[in-house]
Coordinates of C-alpha atoms in Angstrom, one line a residue:
Chain L
M60 CA 142.5 79.7 96.7
A61 CA 146.1 79.4 95.5
G62 CA 146.6 76.0 97.1
S63 CA 143.5 74.5 95.7
S64 CA 144.7 74.8 92.1
D65 CA 145.9 71.2 92.0
T66 CA 142.6 69.7 92.9
I67 CA 139.8 69.5 90.4
V68 CA 136.6 70.9 92.0
D69 CA 133.2 69.9 90.6
L70 CA 131.4 73.2 90.7
S71 CA 128.1 71.8 89.6
Q72 CA 127.7 70.2 93.1
A73 CA 127.6 73.6 94.7
M74 CA 126.7 76.1 92.0
V75 CA 124.2 76.8 89.3
T76 CA 126.2 76.1 86.2
A77 CA 123.5 76.8 83.6
P78 CA 124.0 80.3 82.1
T79 CA 121.7 83.0 83.4
T80 CA 119.2 83.9 80.7
A81 CA 118.0 87.4 80.0
A82 CA 114.6 86.5 81.4
D83 CA 116.1 85.5 84.7
W84 CA 117.4 89.0 85.1
L85 CA 113.9 90.2 85.1
V86 CA 113.4 88.6 88.5
I87 CA 116.0 90.9 90.1
A88 CA 115.4 93.9 87.8
P89 CA 112.7 95.7 89.8
V90 CA 114.9 95.8 92.9
A91 CA 118.1 96.7 91.1
L92 CA 116.3 99.4 89.2
C93 CA 114.9 101.0 92.2
L94 CA 118.1 101.0 94.2
T95 CA 120.1 102.4 91.2
F96 CA 117.6 105.2 90.7
S97 CA 117.6 105.9 94.4
A98 CA 121.4 106.4 94.3
L99 CA 121.1 108.5 91.1
S100 CA 118.5 110.8 92.5
L101 CA 120.6 111.1 95.6
M102 CA 123.4 112.4 93.4
F103 CA 121.1 115.2 92.2
R104 CA 120.2 116.3 95.7
K105 CA 121.7 119.7 95.1
D106 CA 119.8 120.1 91.9
V107 CA 116.3 118.9 92.7
S108 CA 114.7 120.0 89.4
R109 CA 116.5 117.1 87.7
Q110 CA 115.2 114.6 90.2
A111 CA 111.6 114.7 88.9
P112 CA 112.3 113.7 85.3
L113 CA 114.7 111.1 86.6
A114 CA 111.9 109.7 88.8
I115 CA 109.4 109.5 86.0
V116 CA 112.0 107.7 83.8
G117 CA 112.8 105.3 86.7
F118 CA 109.3 104.4 87.5
A119 CA 108.3 104.1 83.8
L120 CA 111.2 101.6 83.4
L121 CA 110.0 99.8 86.5
L122 CA 106.5 99.6 85.0
I123 CA 107.9 98.1 81.8
V124 CA 110.0 95.6 83.7
A125 CA 107.0 94.6 85.9
I126 CA 104.8 94.1 82.8
L127 CA 107.5 91.9 81.3
L128 CA 107.9 89.9 84.5
L129 CA 104.2 89.3 84.8
R130 CA 104.0 88.2 81.2
H131 CA 106.9 85.8 81.7
V132 CA 105.4 84.4 84.9
W133 CA 102.0 84.1 83.2
M134 CA 103.4 82.0 80.4
N135 CA 106.1 80.0 82.1
G136 CA 105.1 79.8 85.7
T137 CA 107.2 80.5 88.8
M138 CA 110.6 81.9 88.1
V139 CA 113.7 81.4 90.3
M140 CA 117.0 83.2 90.4
T141 CA 119.6 82.4 93.0
M142 CA 122.1 85.1 94.1
G143 CA 125.8 84.3 93.7
R144 CA 124.8 81.2 91.7
W145 CA 125.1 79.0 94.9
L146 CA 122.6 76.2 94.7
P147 CA 119.5 76.8 96.8
P148 CA 119.0 76.7 99.8
F149 CA 122.6 78.0 100.2
G150 CA 122.2 81.0 98.0
I151 CA 119.4 83.5 98.5
S152 CA 116.7 82.7 96.0
F153 CA 114.3 85.2 94.5
T154 CA 111.2 83.3 93.5
V155 CA 108.5 85.0 91.6
D156 CA 105.1 83.4 91.3
M157 CA 101.9 85.0 90.0
L158 CA 101.1 86.6 93.4
G159 CA 104.4 88.4 93.6
A160 CA 104.4 89.5 89.9
M161 CA 100.9 90.8 90.2
F162 CA 101.7 92.8 93.3
V163 CA 104.9 94.2 91.8
L164 CA 103.0 95.4 88.7
T165 CA 100.4 97.1 90.9
T166 CA 103.2 98.7 93.0
A167 CA 104.9 100.0 89.8
V168 CA 101.6 101.5 88.6
I169 CA 101.1 103.3 91.9
A170 CA 104.7 104.4 92.2
L171 CA 104.6 106.0 88.7
L172 CA 101.2 107.7 89.2
A173 CA 102.1 108.9 92.7
S174 CA 105.4 110.4 91.5
I175 CA 103.5 112.3 88.7
H176 CA 101.2 113.6 91.3
A177 CA 104.2 114.5 93.5
L178 CA 105.6 116.7 90.7
A179 CA 102.8 119.1 91.2
D180 CA 102.1 118.5 94.9
L181 CA 105.6 118.9 96.4
D182 CA 107.7 122.1 96.4
S183 CA 111.4 122.2 96.1
T184 CA 112.0 122.3 99.9
Q185 CA 110.4 118.9 100.3
L186 CA 112.3 117.6 97.3
R187 CA 115.5 118.8 98.8
Y188 CA 114.7 116.7 102.0
G189 CA 115.0 113.7 99.7
F190 CA 111.5 112.7 98.7
F191 CA 112.6 110.8 95.5
P192 CA 115.6 108.9 97.0
F193 CA 113.4 107.7 99.8
L194 CA 110.6 106.9 97.5
F195 CA 112.8 104.7 95.2
L196 CA 114.3 103.0 98.2
M197 CA 110.8 102.3 99.6
I198 CA 109.5 100.9 96.3
G199 CA 112.7 98.8 96.0
G200 CA 111.9 97.4 99.5
V201 CA 108.3 96.7 98.6
C202 CA 109.3 95.0 95.3
G203 CA 112.0 93.0 97.1
A204 CA 109.5 91.8 99.7
F205 CA 107.2 90.6 96.9
L206 CA 109.9 88.9 95.0
T207 CA 112.2 87.2 97.5
G208 CA 112.0 83.5 98.3
D209 CA 114.1 83.6 101.5
I210 CA 112.5 84.4 104.8
F211 CA 115.5 86.4 106.3
N212 CA 115.8 88.3 103.1
L213 CA 112.1 89.2 103.5
Y214 CA 113.0 90.6 106.9
V215 CA 115.8 92.7 105.3
W216 CA 113.3 94.1 102.7
F217 CA 110.9 94.9 105.4
E218 CA 113.5 96.9 107.1
V219 CA 114.5 98.7 103.9
L220 CA 111.0 99.8 103.3
L221 CA 110.4 100.6 106.9
I222 CA 113.5 102.9 107.3
S223 CA 112.7 104.7 104.0
S224 CA 109.0 105.0 105.1
F225 CA 110.2 106.8 108.3
G226 CA 112.1 109.2 106.0
L227 CA 109.0 109.9 103.9
L228 CA 106.7 110.1 106.9
V229 CA 108.8 112.7 108.7
L230 CA 109.6 114.7 105.5
G231 CA 109.2 118.4 106.4
S232 CA 109.4 117.8 110.2
E233 CA 106.1 119.4 111.1
R234 CA 104.9 118.9 114.7
E235 CA 102.1 116.7 113.6
Q236 CA 104.5 114.5 111.6
I237 CA 106.9 114.1 114.4
D238 CA 104.1 113.0 116.6
G239 CA 102.7 110.5 114.1
T240 CA 106.2 109.2 113.2
T241 CA 107.0 108.5 116.8
K242 CA 104.0 106.2 117.1
Y243 CA 104.5 104.7 113.7
A244 CA 108.2 104.0 114.2
Y245 CA 108.0 102.3 117.6
L246 CA 105.1 100.1 116.9
N247 CA 106.4 99.0 113.5
L248 CA 109.8 98.4 114.9
V249 CA 108.3 96.1 117.6
A250 CA 106.5 94.3 114.8
T251 CA 109.6 93.7 112.7
T252 CA 111.5 92.7 115.8
L253 CA 108.9 90.0 116.4
F254 CA 109.2 88.9 112.8
L255 CA 113.0 88.6 113.5
V256 CA 112.3 86.6 116.7
A257 CA 110.1 84.2 114.7
T258 CA 112.7 83.9 112.0
G259 CA 115.4 83.1 114.6
Y260 CA 113.2 80.3 116.0
L261 CA 112.4 79.1 112.5
Y262 CA 116.1 78.8 111.6
G263 CA 116.7 76.9 114.9
I264 CA 114.0 74.4 113.9
F265 CA 114.5 74.0 110.2
G266 CA 118.1 74.9 109.7
T267 CA 117.2 76.7 106.5
L268 CA 115.8 80.0 105.5
N269 CA 114.8 79.3 101.9
M270 CA 111.0 79.4 101.8
A271 CA 110.6 76.5 99.4
D272 CA 112.9 74.4 101.5
I273 CA 110.9 75.3 104.7
A274 CA 107.6 74.5 102.9
R275 CA 108.8 71.0 101.9
K276 CA 110.4 70.2 105.3
A277 CA 107.4 71.4 107.4
P278 CA 105.3 68.2 107.0
L279 CA 108.3 66.1 108.2
L280 CA 108.8 68.3 111.3
R281 CA 105.2 68.8 112.2
E282 CA 105.1 66.1 114.9
T283 CA 108.2 67.1 116.8
A284 CA 108.7 70.8 116.3
P285 CA 106.8 73.7 117.8
L286 CA 105.5 75.0 114.5
M287 CA 102.3 76.4 116.1
T288 CA 104.5 78.9 118.0
L289 CA 106.0 80.0 114.8
A290 CA 102.7 80.4 113.1
V291 CA 101.3 82.5 116.0
L292 CA 104.4 84.7 116.1
Y293 CA 104.2 85.3 112.3
F294 CA 100.5 86.0 112.6
F295 CA 101.1 88.5 115.3
A296 CA 104.1 90.2 113.7
F297 CA 102.6 90.5 110.2
G298 CA 99.1 91.3 111.6
M299 CA 100.7 94.3 113.3
K300 CA 102.4 95.3 110.0
A301 CA 99.1 94.9 108.2
A302 CA 97.3 96.9 110.9
A303 CA 94.9 94.2 112.0
F304 CA 92.7 94.7 115.1
P305 CA 93.8 94.9 118.0
V306 CA 97.3 96.0 116.9
N307 CA 96.2 98.6 114.4
F308 CA 96.5 101.8 116.4
W309 CA 99.7 103.0 114.8
L310 CA 97.9 103.4 111.4
P311 CA 95.2 105.9 112.3
A312 CA 97.7 107.8 114.5
S313 CA 100.2 108.4 111.6
Y314 CA 98.8 108.0 108.1
H315 CA 97.1 111.5 108.1
T316 CA 100.2 113.4 109.1
P317 CA 102.6 113.4 106.1
R318 CA 102.2 115.0 102.7
I319 CA 99.1 113.6 100.9
V320 CA 101.1 111.8 98.2
V321 CA 103.1 110.0 100.9
S322 CA 99.8 109.0 102.7
A323 CA 98.5 107.8 99.3
L324 CA 101.6 105.6 98.8
F325 CA 101.6 104.2 102.3
A326 CA 97.9 103.4 102.2
G327 CA 98.3 101.8 98.8
L328 CA 101.4 99.7 99.5
L329 CA 102.7 99.2 103.0
T330 CA 99.9 97.4 104.8
K331 CA 99.5 95.2 101.7
V332 CA 103.1 94.0 102.2
G333 CA 101.9 92.8 105.6
V334 CA 99.0 91.0 104.0
Y335 CA 101.4 89.5 101.4
A336 CA 103.7 88.3 104.2
L337 CA 100.7 86.8 106.0
L338 CA 99.8 84.9 102.8
R339 CA 103.4 83.7 102.3
S340 CA 104.1 82.6 105.9
L341 CA 100.8 81.1 106.9
V342 CA 99.4 79.7 103.6
V343 CA 102.6 78.6 102.0
L344 CA 105.0 77.8 104.8
L345 CA 102.7 76.6 107.6
P346 CA 99.4 75.6 106.0
A347 CA 98.3 73.1 108.7
E348 CA 98.9 75.6 111.5
R349 CA 96.9 78.2 109.5
A350 CA 94.0 75.8 109.3
I351 CA 94.0 75.4 113.1
L352 CA 94.2 79.2 113.6
A353 CA 91.5 79.8 110.9
E354 CA 88.8 80.6 113.5
L355 CA 91.0 83.1 115.3
I356 CA 92.0 84.8 112.0
A357 CA 88.4 85.0 111.0
W358 CA 87.4 86.8 114.2
V359 CA 90.4 89.1 113.9
A360 CA 89.4 89.8 110.3
A361 CA 85.7 90.5 111.2
S362 CA 86.6 92.8 114.1
T363 CA 89.3 94.7 111.9
M364 CA 86.7 95.3 109.2
L365 CA 84.0 96.6 111.6
L366 CA 86.4 98.6 113.7
G367 CA 87.7 100.3 110.6
A368 CA 84.2 101.1 109.3
L369 CA 83.0 102.4 112.7
G370 CA 86.2 104.4 113.1
A371 CA 85.6 105.9 109.7
L372 CA 82.1 107.0 110.7
A373 CA 83.4 108.9 113.7
Q374 CA 86.0 111.0 111.9
N375 CA 85.7 114.6 110.8
D376 CA 89.1 114.9 109.0
I377 CA 89.0 113.3 105.6
R378 CA 92.5 111.9 105.8
R379 CA 91.9 110.3 109.2
L380 CA 88.7 108.9 107.9
L381 CA 90.6 107.3 105.1
G382 CA 93.1 105.8 107.6
F383 CA 90.2 103.8 109.1
V384 CA 89.0 102.8 105.7
V385 CA 92.5 101.3 105.1
V386 CA 92.1 99.3 108.3
S387 CA 88.7 98.0 107.3
G388 CA 90.1 96.8 103.9
I389 CA 92.8 94.9 105.7
G390 CA 90.0 93.0 107.6
V391 CA 88.4 92.0 104.3
M392 CA 91.7 90.6 103.0
M393 CA 92.3 88.7 106.2
A394 CA 88.9 87.1 105.7
G395 CA 90.3 85.5 102.6
L396 CA 93.3 84.3 104.6
A397 CA 91.1 82.8 107.3
L398 CA 89.0 80.9 104.7
G399 CA 92.2 79.5 103.0
S400 CA 90.2 78.0 100.1
P401 CA 91.3 78.8 96.5
L402 CA 88.3 81.1 96.0
G403 CA 88.9 82.9 99.3
L404 CA 92.6 83.4 98.6
S405 CA 92.0 84.7 95.1
G406 CA 89.3 87.0 96.4
A407 CA 91.8 88.4 99.0
M408 CA 94.4 88.9 96.2
V409 CA 91.9 90.7 93.9
Y410 CA 90.8 92.8 96.8
A411 CA 94.4 93.7 97.6
V412 CA 95.0 94.9 94.0
H413 CA 91.8 96.8 94.0
S414 CA 92.5 98.2 97.4
M415 CA 96.0 99.4 96.4
L416 CA 94.6 101.3 93.4
V417 CA 91.5 102.7 95.2
M418 CA 93.2 103.7 98.4
T419 CA 95.9 105.6 96.5
A420 CA 93.2 107.3 94.4
L421 CA 91.2 108.2 97.5
Y422 CA 94.0 109.9 99.2
I423 CA 94.9 111.8 96.1
A424 CA 91.3 112.8 95.7
A425 CA 91.2 113.9 99.4
G426 CA 94.3 116.0 98.8
L427 CA 92.7 117.6 95.7
A428 CA 89.5 118.2 97.6
G429 CA 91.4 119.7 100.4
S430 CA 93.3 122.1 98.2
I431 CA 90.3 123.0 96.1
T432 CA 87.9 123.6 99.0
G433 CA 90.6 124.8 101.4
S434 CA 89.9 122.3 104.2
M435 CA 90.3 118.7 105.2
A436 CA 87.5 118.8 107.8
I437 CA 84.3 117.4 106.4
G438 CA 82.3 120.0 108.3
A439 CA 84.1 122.9 106.7
T440 CA 84.5 121.8 103.1
G441 CA 82.0 122.2 100.3
G442 CA 81.5 123.4 96.8
G443 CA 83.8 120.8 95.2
H444 CA 81.5 120.3 92.2
K445 CA 81.8 123.9 91.1
A446 CA 85.6 124.1 91.5
D447 CA 86.6 120.9 89.8
P448 CA 84.2 118.7 87.8
L449 CA 86.7 115.8 87.6
L450 CA 86.9 115.7 91.4
A451 CA 83.1 115.8 91.6
F452 CA 83.0 112.7 89.4
A453 CA 86.0 111.0 90.9
V454 CA 84.9 111.2 94.5
P455 CA 81.4 109.6 94.1
A456 CA 82.9 107.0 91.8
L457 CA 85.8 106.1 94.1
R458 CA 84.1 106.2 97.5
P459 CA 81.4 103.6 96.9
S460 CA 83.9 101.6 94.9
R461 CA 85.5 100.9 98.2
A462 CA 82.2 99.5 99.4
G463 CA 81.7 97.5 96.2
P464 CA 78.6 98.2 94.0
P465 CA 78.9 97.5 90.3
P466 CA 80.4 98.6 88.0
F467 CA 83.5 99.3 90.2
S468 CA 86.4 97.0 91.1
G469 CA 85.3 96.4 94.7
L470 CA 82.4 94.3 93.6
W471 CA 84.2 91.2 92.4
P472 CA 86.5 90.4 95.3
K473 CA 83.7 91.0 97.8
A474 CA 81.4 88.7 95.9
M475 CA 84.2 86.0 95.9
L476 CA 84.9 86.4 99.6
V477 CA 81.2 86.3 100.5
K478 CA 80.7 83.2 98.4
A479 CA 83.8 81.6 99.9
S480 CA 82.5 82.3 103.4
L481 CA 79.1 80.9 102.7
D482 CA 80.6 77.8 101.1
V483 CA 82.1 76.9 104.5
G484 CA 79.1 78.0 106.4
A485 CA 80.8 81.1 107.9
W486 CA 77.7 83.2 107.5
W487 CA 78.8 85.6 110.2
L488 CA 82.0 86.4 108.3
A489 CA 79.9 87.0 105.1
G490 CA 77.6 89.2 107.2
A491 CA 80.6 91.2 108.5
I492 CA 81.9 91.8 105.0
L493 CA 78.5 93.0 103.8
L494 CA 77.9 95.1 106.9
T495 CA 81.3 96.7 106.6
G496 CA 80.4 97.6 103.0
L497 CA 77.3 99.3 104.2
L498 CA 79.0 101.2 106.9
T499 CA 81.9 102.2 104.6
S500 CA 79.5 103.5 102.1
I501 CA 77.7 105.6 104.7
A502 CA 81.0 107.1 105.9
T503 CA 82.3 107.8 102.4
V504 CA 79.1 109.0 100.8
R505 CA 78.8 111.5 103.6
V506 CA 82.2 112.9 102.6
F507 CA 81.0 113.2 99.1
L508 CA 77.7 114.9 100.1
L509 CA 79.4 117.4 102.3
A510 CA 82.6 118.1 100.4
C511 CA 81.5 117.9 96.8
W512 CA 77.7 118.3 96.6
R513 CA 77.0 120.9 99.2
D514 CA 77.0 124.4 97.8
R515 CA 79.2 127.0 99.3
E516 CA 79.5 130.6 98.1
T517 CA 82.9 131.6 99.3
V518 CA 85.9 129.4 99.3
E519 CA 88.9 130.8 101.1
G520 CA 92.5 129.6 100.6
A521 CA 91.4 127.5 97.6
T522 CA 93.7 126.7 94.7
S523 CA 93.0 125.0 91.4
G524 CA 93.7 121.3 90.9
G525 CA 95.9 121.5 87.9
L526 CA 96.2 118.8 85.2
L527 CA 99.3 117.2 86.6
R528 CA 97.7 116.6 90.0
A529 CA 94.5 115.3 88.5
A530 CA 95.9 113.1 85.8
P531 CA 97.0 110.3 88.1
L532 CA 93.6 110.3 89.7
A533 CA 91.9 110.0 86.3
A534 CA 94.2 107.1 85.5
L535 CA 93.5 105.3 88.7
L536 CA 89.8 105.9 88.2
A537 CA 89.9 104.4 84.7
M538 CA 91.7 101.4 86.1
T539 CA 89.2 100.7 88.8
L540 CA 86.4 101.1 86.3
A541 CA 88.2 98.8 83.8
I542 CA 88.6 96.1 86.5
G543 CA 85.0 96.5 87.5
V544 CA 83.7 96.2 83.9
Y545 CA 86.1 93.6 82.6
P546 CA 87.5 91.7 85.6
Q547 CA 88.3 88.4 83.7
P548 CA 92.1 88.9 83.3
L549 CA 92.6 89.9 86.9
L550 CA 90.4 87.1 88.2
E551 CA 92.3 84.6 86.1
A552 CA 95.6 85.9 87.4
A553 CA 94.4 85.7 90.9
N554 CA 93.1 82.2 90.5
T555 CA 96.5 81.1 89.0
A556 CA 98.2 82.9 91.9
A557 CA 96.0 81.1 94.5
A558 CA 96.6 77.8 92.8
A559 CA 100.4 78.5 92.8
I560 CA 100.6 79.3 96.5
L561 CA 98.7 76.2 97.4
D562 CA 101.0 74.0 95.3
N563 CA 104.1 73.7 97.4
A564 CA 105.4 70.6 95.5
G565 CA 105.3 72.5 92.2
W566 CA 107.1 75.4 93.9
A567 CA 109.8 73.2 95.4
A568 CA 110.3 71.6 92.0
K569 CA 111.1 75.0 90.5
V570 CA 113.5 76.0 93.2
F571 CA 115.2 72.6 93.4
P572 CA 115.0 71.3 89.9
E573 CA 117.5 68.5 90.1
A574 CA 117.3 67.8 93.8
V575 CA 116.0 64.5 95.1
Q576 CA 112.8 65.0 97.0
P577 CA 113.2 64.3 100.7
Chain I
M202 CA 125.0 76.5 127.9
E203 CA 121.8 76.8 125.8
T204 CA 119.7 76.8 128.9
A205 CA 121.7 79.7 130.5
L206 CA 121.5 81.7 127.3
A207 CA 117.8 81.0 126.9
V208 CA 117.2 82.4 130.4
L209 CA 119.4 85.4 129.6
V210 CA 117.3 86.0 126.4
G211 CA 114.2 85.9 128.6
V212 CA 115.8 88.4 131.0
F213 CA 116.6 90.7 128.1
F214 CA 113.1 90.5 126.8
T215 CA 111.6 91.2 130.2
F216 CA 113.6 94.4 130.6
A217 CA 112.9 95.4 127.1
I218 CA 109.1 94.9 127.3
Y219 CA 109.0 96.6 130.7
L220 CA 110.8 99.7 129.3
L221 CA 108.7 99.7 126.1
L222 CA 105.6 99.8 128.2
S223 CA 106.7 103.1 129.6
R224 CA 105.2 106.4 128.5
H225 CA 108.5 108.1 128.2
V226 CA 110.2 108.0 124.8
I227 CA 113.7 107.8 126.2
R228 CA 112.8 104.7 128.2
M229 CA 111.2 103.2 125.2
L230 CA 114.3 103.9 123.2
L231 CA 116.4 102.0 125.8
G232 CA 113.8 99.2 125.6
V233 CA 114.3 99.0 121.8
A234 CA 118.1 98.8 122.2
I235 CA 117.8 95.9 124.7
L236 CA 115.2 94.2 122.7
G237 CA 117.5 94.2 119.6
N238 CA 120.3 92.7 121.7
G239 CA 117.9 90.1 123.1
V240 CA 116.9 89.0 119.6
N241 CA 120.5 88.8 118.5
L242 CA 121.3 86.5 121.4
L243 CA 118.2 84.5 120.6
I244 CA 119.3 83.9 117.0
F245 CA 122.8 83.0 118.2
T246 CA 121.3 80.4 120.6
A247 CA 118.8 79.1 118.1
G248 CA 121.7 78.5 115.7
R249 CA 123.2 76.0 118.1
I250 CA 126.1 76.8 120.4
T251 CA 129.2 74.7 119.4
R252 CA 132.7 74.9 120.6
E253 CA 134.1 74.0 117.2
A254 CA 136.8 75.4 115.1
P255 CA 136.1 78.6 113.2
P256 CA 134.7 78.0 109.7
I257 CA 137.9 78.4 107.8
I258 CA 139.0 75.9 105.1
P259 CA 142.7 75.1 105.1
D260 CA 144.6 76.1 102.0
H261 CA 145.2 72.6 100.7
L262 CA 141.6 71.4 101.0
T263 CA 138.3 72.3 99.4
V264 CA 136.0 71.3 102.3
P265 CA 136.7 71.7 106.1
D266 CA 138.4 68.6 107.6
V267 CA 136.9 69.0 111.1
A268 CA 133.5 70.0 112.4
V269 CA 133.3 73.8 112.2
A270 CA 131.0 76.4 113.8
N271 CA 128.0 77.5 111.9
P272 CA 128.7 80.9 110.3
L273 CA 125.1 81.6 109.2
P274 CA 123.7 82.8 112.5
Q275 CA 126.6 85.1 112.8
A276 CA 125.8 86.6 109.4
L277 CA 122.2 87.0 110.4
I278 CA 123.2 88.7 113.6
L279 CA 125.6 91.0 111.8
T280 CA 122.7 92.1 109.5
A281 CA 120.4 92.5 112.5
I282 CA 123.0 94.6 114.4
V283 CA 123.5 97.0 111.5
I284 CA 119.7 97.4 111.0
S285 CA 118.9 97.9 114.7
F286 CA 121.8 100.3 115.1
S287 CA 120.5 102.5 112.2
F288 CA 117.0 102.3 113.7
F289 CA 118.3 103.3 117.1
A290 CA 120.1 106.3 115.6
F291 CA 116.9 107.4 113.8
L292 CA 114.7 107.0 116.8
L293 CA 117.2 108.9 119.0
V294 CA 117.1 111.9 116.7
L295 CA 113.4 111.6 116.4
A296 CA 113.1 111.6 120.2
M297 CA 115.2 114.7 120.4
R298 CA 113.2 116.5 117.7
A299 CA 109.9 115.4 119.4
Y300 CA 111.2 116.9 122.6
Q301 CA 112.1 120.2 120.9
E302 CA 108.9 120.5 118.8
L303 CA 106.3 119.0 121.1
D304 CA 108.0 120.0 124.4
T305 CA 107.4 116.6 126.0
D306 CA 108.8 113.1 126.0
D307 CA 105.6 111.6 127.4
T308 CA 103.7 109.8 124.7
D309 CA 100.4 110.4 126.5
D310 CA 100.9 114.1 126.0
M311 CA 101.7 113.8 122.3
R312 CA 98.2 114.6 121.0
V313 CA 99.1 116.9 118.1
A314 CA 98.2 114.3 115.4
E315 CA 95.1 113.0 117.3
P316 CA 93.8 115.9 119.3
A317 CA 91.8 114.9 122.4
N318 CA 89.1 117.4 121.8
D319 CA 88.5 116.5 118.2
V320 CA 85.1 117.6 116.8
A321 CA 82.7 114.9 115.6
P322 CA 81.6 114.9 112.0
P323 CA 78.4 116.8 111.1
V324 CA 75.3 114.6 111.5
S325 CA 73.1 116.4 109.1
Y326 CA 73.5 117.7 105.6

């Protein structure tokens, strides 16, 4: 440094010289906020009563930031911020397009509502184990994965959310949880290691890790480089993270073991990160390879849907049933990935947003039903309609919403995906989507019939729901109804997002504004 | 050199997958450790092996004057080592707690979360 003072260095060749505007900071704000609040709530680990208000403030701020970010992306298109101000691809870029902003907003909504539910649901022992620090870290990891524009950075965010999800999953260290966590931890670790293997190969081939750079170099290397290997590795690794058949077995083995609010968060967020990564890696980075794999992806999608629905039919425990419902939803989203058309992709995105909200609500409702009726086993519950009228309304409203009749949010994405399948003549894929809807409604309506509608005189070990626990459920229910009745804004956002992820040239132009196109 | 390292990576992966296929948590743990090292070696090899100078710029220059080794794969490996180390630590404690609580390290016997004799849901209302 000292010796270079006599030479004049033109920094503009290596660094971003334009001042960073306030709007640019929005790109990094969700991650920075979550990590800061994670550290803050860790400081209050001795005084857990202060963690709860801190968490509500933190997630409320996150929600505001996410809304501002979405608004900015909606008006100005993709936003880019590069760490350390090194010009991309040398600095790590965060690139937010409509898809990322939409998912970050949904994540913020779920995090806020789940933490409100957690206030009533968790006792101080669980809080002392570090629920809120882990939660903030996990949400930070999820937001980071949705925002980053660098493939190795995506791996790092996967690991951040994975290690904090281990912490949340094993919180309380009950026998069941340790069992579930063992299976969850090993299989997810293998999946992320495969992701790292694929990323190592990708670096060897491309010499870059910036996603926009990879996307614009892929057509030049397609003839000579083994890009198909990369695509298959990514498909396998992220398919495992998303719990696609036949690598889905970690999910039904673990999702019913932790506290219900943790299950709700996991079901809402974690598998969707896998779907998001599939969209990013296959649709954006390796589109030609995705087109070749489309048939395989479609079969995987159809079998995931049907396996999830059939598995749900066979379960007696409500939480385990819901685990299979999560799996079947992943299949529906992968159908959109297999189709790859703008309509199919936006259908998958709308379904992902719907699924995040509804799965979280379903687990919260299951927790309420369990505590009101005193049991999680379908055969043993009953009398829910007497104990809690909100629950008796929420459950029938939510459960079929998953299957997709009007006026709930499940209708629109399913209609889009069925239409997109029929457009390309994949009638069997459309049939699988519809059959899954039917089977899911049978499985979930049965839960409603037995848990809420059936009369039961004596209820042992039952506790009341409480406003704080029920309020998030009511809010999620209102949202799914709102999307069902007035889907236009969400559909527009999803169409914009689908157009954005199919437009690699536009993306590269945002990330490399002054660069000469290769 | 690349060929030898590629073969070595294959050997690492073979051992790791063999161990991960075991039913015993401790062997799986060893498999995870070897797998992590195999991947690190893979990234190192994929980033090109060069016998160049270390990537340090002399005091009087602003760019390196000779061909230097690529520092990026090393940064990636460093990150991956830290992550795999923390995962290994977590899994080690988890295996110990599983042995204490479930009294087994055989994953086939770990049926607390998914009991083998689970009842079917009622078929009538």
